[in-house]
Coordinates of C-alpha atoms in Angstrom, one line a residue:
M17 CA -0.7 -4.3 -33.1
H18 CA -0.1 -0.6 -33.1
P19 CA 2.9 0.9 -31.4
P20 CA 2.6 1.5 -27.7
A21 CA 0.6 4.6 -26.7
S22 CA 2.9 5.1 -23.8
S23 CA 5.6 3.5 -21.8
R24 CA 6.8 4.0 -18.3
D25 CA 8.4 1.9 -15.6
G26 CA 8.5 -1.2 -17.7
K27 CA 4.8 -1.0 -18.5
L28 CA 3.6 -0.6 -22.1
D29 CA 0.0 0.6 -22.9
V30 CA -0.9 -1.0 -26.2
Q31 CA -3.9 -0.8 -28.5
T32 CA -4.7 -3.8 -30.7
P33 CA -6.0 -3.4 -34.3
S34 CA -9.5 -4.2 -33.0
G35 CA -9.3 -1.3 -30.5
R36 CA -8.7 -3.4 -27.4
S37 CA -6.5 -1.6 -24.8
L38 CA -3.8 -3.8 -23.1
E39 CA -1.2 -3.3 -20.4
L40 CA 2.1 -5.2 -20.8
F41 CA 4.5 -5.3 -17.9
V42 CA 7.8 -6.0 -19.6
S43 CA 11.0 -7.3 -18.0
T44 CA 14.3 -8.6 -19.4
Q45 CA 15.9 -11.2 -17.2
R46 CA 18.6 -13.9 -17.2
V47 CA 18.0 -17.6 -16.5
G48 CA 18.3 -18.3 -12.8
G49 CA 16.7 -15.0 -11.7
Y50 CA 13.3 -14.0 -10.3
V51 CA 11.1 -11.3 -11.6
F52 CA 8.2 -9.7 -9.6
W53 CA 5.7 -6.9 -9.6
T54 CA 3.9 -5.6 -6.5
K55 CA 0.2 -6.7 -6.2
R56 CA -0.6 -3.0 -5.9
R57 CA 0.8 -2.4 -9.4
L58 CA -0.1 -5.6 -11.3
Q59 CA -3.6 -6.5 -10.4
P60 CA -5.0 -9.5 -12.4
A61 CA -7.3 -8.5 -15.3
S62 CA -8.0 -9.8 -18.7
N63 CA -6.2 -6.9 -20.4
R64 CA -2.9 -7.2 -18.3
F65 CA 0.1 -9.4 -19.2
A66 CA 3.6 -9.9 -18.0
A67 CA 6.1 -10.2 -20.9
I68 CA 9.5 -11.7 -20.1
V69 CA 12.4 -11.6 -22.4
L70 CA 14.9 -14.2 -21.3
V71 CA 18.4 -13.1 -22.2
A72 CA 20.7 -16.0 -23.2
D73 CA 23.7 -16.5 -25.4
G74 CA 21.7 -17.0 -28.5
D75 CA 20.6 -14.3 -31.0
D76 CA 16.9 -14.9 -30.6
P77 CA 16.0 -14.7 -26.9
P78 CA 12.8 -16.5 -25.9
V79 CA 9.8 -14.4 -25.0
Y80 CA 7.1 -15.4 -22.6
L81 CA 3.7 -13.9 -22.3
V82 CA 1.8 -14.5 -19.0
P83 CA -1.8 -13.4 -18.6
S84 CA -2.1 -11.7 -15.2
T85 CA -5.2 -13.7 -14.5
E86 CA -2.9 -16.8 -14.1
W87 CA -1.9 -15.5 -10.7
R88 CA -5.5 -16.0 -9.4
H89 CA -4.5 -19.7 -9.1
A90 CA -0.7 -19.4 -9.3
A91 CA 1.2 -22.6 -10.0
P92 CA 4.9 -22.9 -10.6
P93 CA 6.8 -21.1 -12.0
L94 CA 4.3 -18.4 -10.9
V95 CA 4.7 -17.1 -7.4
D96 CA 2.0 -15.4 -5.2
R97 CA 3.6 -13.9 -2.1
D98 CA 1.6 -11.9 0.4
N99 CA 4.7 -11.1 2.5
V100 CA 2.6 -10.5 5.6
G101 CA 4.6 -9.1 8.5
K102 CA 7.6 -8.4 6.2
R103 CA 9.1 -5.2 4.9
S104 CA 8.3 -6.1 1.3
E105 CA 5.0 -5.5 -0.4
A106 CA 2.8 -8.3 -1.5
E107 CA 4.0 -9.5 -5.0
Y108 CA 3.3 -11.6 -8.0
G109 CA 6.5 -13.2 -9.4
I110 CA 8.0 -15.7 -11.8
S111 CA 10.8 -18.1 -10.9
L112 CA 13.3 -18.2 -13.8
A113 CA 15.4 -21.0 -12.3
H114 CA 16.7 -23.7 -14.7
S115 CA 14.3 -26.1 -13.0
S116 CA 11.3 -23.7 -13.7
L117 CA 11.9 -23.3 -17.5
P118 CA 9.9 -26.4 -18.5
A119 CA 6.8 -25.1 -16.7
L120 CA 7.4 -21.6 -18.2
Q121 CA 7.1 -23.1 -21.7
R122 CA 3.3 -23.0 -21.5
Y123 CA 3.7 -19.2 -21.8
S124 CA 6.2 -19.2 -24.7
W125 CA 5.5 -16.7 -27.4
D126 CA 4.9 -18.3 -30.8
E127 CA 3.1 -17.6 -34.1
R128 CA -0.3 -18.2 -32.5
S129 CA 0.3 -15.8 -29.5
P130 CA -1.0 -12.6 -31.3
S131 CA -4.3 -14.2 -32.3
D132 CA -4.7 -15.9 -28.9
H133 CA -4.1 -12.8 -26.8
F134 CA -4.3 -9.6 -28.9
R135 CA -7.5 -9.6 -30.8

Protein backbone atom coordinates (compact mmCIF):
# COMPACT_ATOMS: atom_id res chain seq x y z
CA MET A 1 0.00 0.00 0.00
CA HIS A 2 1.24 3.47 -0.82
CA PRO A 3 1.37 6.21 1.82
CA PRO A 4 -1.86 8.12 2.33
CA ALA A 5 -2.59 10.73 -0.31
CA SER A 6 -4.16 12.93 2.33
CA SER A 7 -5.29 12.86 5.92
CA ARG A 8 -7.85 14.99 7.73
CA ASP A 9 -10.16 14.58 10.69
CA GLY A 10 -9.14 10.95 11.28
CA LYS A 11 -9.80 9.99 7.66
CA LEU A 12 -7.03 8.67 5.44
CA ASP A 13 -7.33 8.58 1.67
CA VAL A 14 -5.21 5.64 0.48
CA GLN A 15 -4.35 4.21 -2.91
CA THR A 16 -3.51 0.50 -3.16
CA PRO A 17 -0.74 -0.85 -5.42
CA SER A 18 -3.44 -1.90 -7.90
CA GLY A 19 -4.72 1.70 -8.05
CA ARG A 20 -7.85 1.25 -5.92
CA SER A 21 -8.77 4.33 -3.86
CA LEU A 22 -9.83 3.67 -0.27
CA GLU A 23 -11.07 5.78 2.61
CA LEU A 24 -10.03 4.72 6.12
CA PHE A 25 -11.74 6.32 9.12
CA VAL A 26 -9.17 5.81 11.88
CA SER A 27 -9.72 6.02 15.63
CA THR A 28 -7.58 5.14 18.64
CA GLN A 29 -9.67 3.99 21.60
CA ARG A 30 -9.46 2.25 24.96
CA VAL A 31 -11.32 -0.89 25.98
CA GLY A 32 -14.68 0.03 27.46
CA GLY A 33 -15.28 2.95 25.11
CA TYR A 34 -17.50 3.63 22.17
CA VAL A 35 -16.45 5.03 18.80
CA PHE A 36 -18.83 6.49 16.23
CA TRP A 37 -19.06 8.41 12.98
CA THR A 38 -22.05 10.38 11.74
CA LYS A 39 -23.98 8.69 8.95
CA ARG A 40 -23.56 11.89 6.95
CA ARG A 41 -19.77 11.39 7.06
CA LEU A 42 -19.36 7.59 6.91
CA GLN A 43 -21.73 6.24 4.28
CA PRO A 44 -21.38 2.50 3.59
CA ALA A 45 -19.40 1.78 0.43
CA SER A 46 -17.02 -0.96 -0.68
CA ASN A 47 -14.06 1.45 -0.54
CA ARG A 48 -14.68 2.73 3.04
CA PHE A 49 -13.40 1.14 6.23
CA ALA A 50 -13.29 1.96 9.92
CA ALA A 51 -9.88 1.19 11.43
CA ILE A 52 -9.73 0.94 15.23
CA VAL A 53 -6.50 0.80 17.21
CA LEU A 54 -7.32 -0.48 20.69
CA VAL A 55 -4.88 1.00 23.18
CA ALA A 56 -3.97 -1.42 25.95
CA ASP A 57 -1.05 -2.09 28.27
CA GLY A 58 0.81 -4.22 25.73
CA ASP A 59 3.38 -3.06 23.20
CA ASP A 60 1.45 -4.24 20.15
CA PRO A 61 -2.11 -2.83 20.26
CA PRO A 62 -4.74 -4.81 18.38
CA VAL A 63 -6.06 -3.28 15.17
CA TYR A 64 -9.52 -3.92 13.77
CA LEU A 65 -10.65 -3.20 10.23
CA VAL A 66 -14.41 -2.93 9.70
CA PRO A 67 -15.78 -2.64 6.16
CA SER A 68 -18.37 0.14 6.23
CA THR A 69 -20.79 -2.11 4.35
CA GLU A 70 -21.14 -4.14 7.57
CA TRP A 71 -23.41 -1.38 8.94
CA ARG A 72 -26.02 -2.19 6.30
CA HIS A 73 -26.95 -5.14 8.54
CA ALA A 74 -25.34 -4.06 11.81
CA ALA A 75 -24.86 -6.76 14.42
CA PRO A 76 -23.05 -6.38 17.76
CA PRO A 77 -20.58 -4.90 18.37
CA LEU A 78 -21.64 -2.62 15.48
CA VAL A 79 -24.30 -0.04 16.32
CA ASP A 80 -26.69 1.74 13.93
CA ARG A 81 -28.44 4.67 15.62
CA ASP A 82 -30.82 7.00 13.83
CA ASN A 83 -31.24 9.26 16.91
CA VAL A 84 -34.65 10.43 15.64
CA GLY A 85 -35.93 13.34 17.70
CA LYS A 86 -32.60 13.76 19.49
CA ARG A 87 -29.95 16.45 19.31
CA SER A 88 -27.30 14.03 18.03
CA GLU A 89 -26.98 13.18 14.36
CA ALA A 90 -27.61 9.66 13.11
CA GLU A 91 -24.49 7.54 13.65
CA TYR A 92 -22.68 4.30 13.02
CA GLY A 93 -20.70 3.11 16.02
CA ILE A 94 -18.76 0.28 17.59
CA SER A 95 -19.10 -0.80 21.20
CA LEU A 96 -15.70 -1.47 22.71
CA ALA A 97 -17.00 -2.86 26.01
CA HIS A 98 -15.16 -5.89 27.40
CA SER A 99 -18.22 -8.00 26.58
CA SER A 100 -18.07 -6.84 22.91
CA LEU A 101 -14.45 -7.81 22.27
CA PRO A 102 -15.16 -11.45 21.28
CA ALA A 103 -17.58 -10.27 18.56
CA LEU A 104 -15.06 -7.63 17.44
CA GLN A 105 -12.48 -10.35 16.74
CA ARG A 106 -14.03 -11.07 13.34
CA TYR A 107 -12.57 -7.72 12.22
CA SER A 108 -9.11 -8.29 13.71
CA TRP A 109 -6.18 -7.27 11.47
CA ASP A 110 -3.95 -10.20 10.58
CA GLU A 111 -1.54 -11.25 7.83
CA ARG A 112 -4.44 -11.99 5.45
CA SER A 113 -6.11 -8.58 5.88
CA PRO A 114 -4.14 -6.74 3.18
CA SER A 115 -4.94 -9.31 0.49
CA ASP A 116 -8.56 -9.60 1.65
CA HIS A 117 -9.31 -5.85 1.69
CA PHE A 118 -6.67 -3.89 -0.19
CA ARG A 119 -6.21 -5.41 -3.62
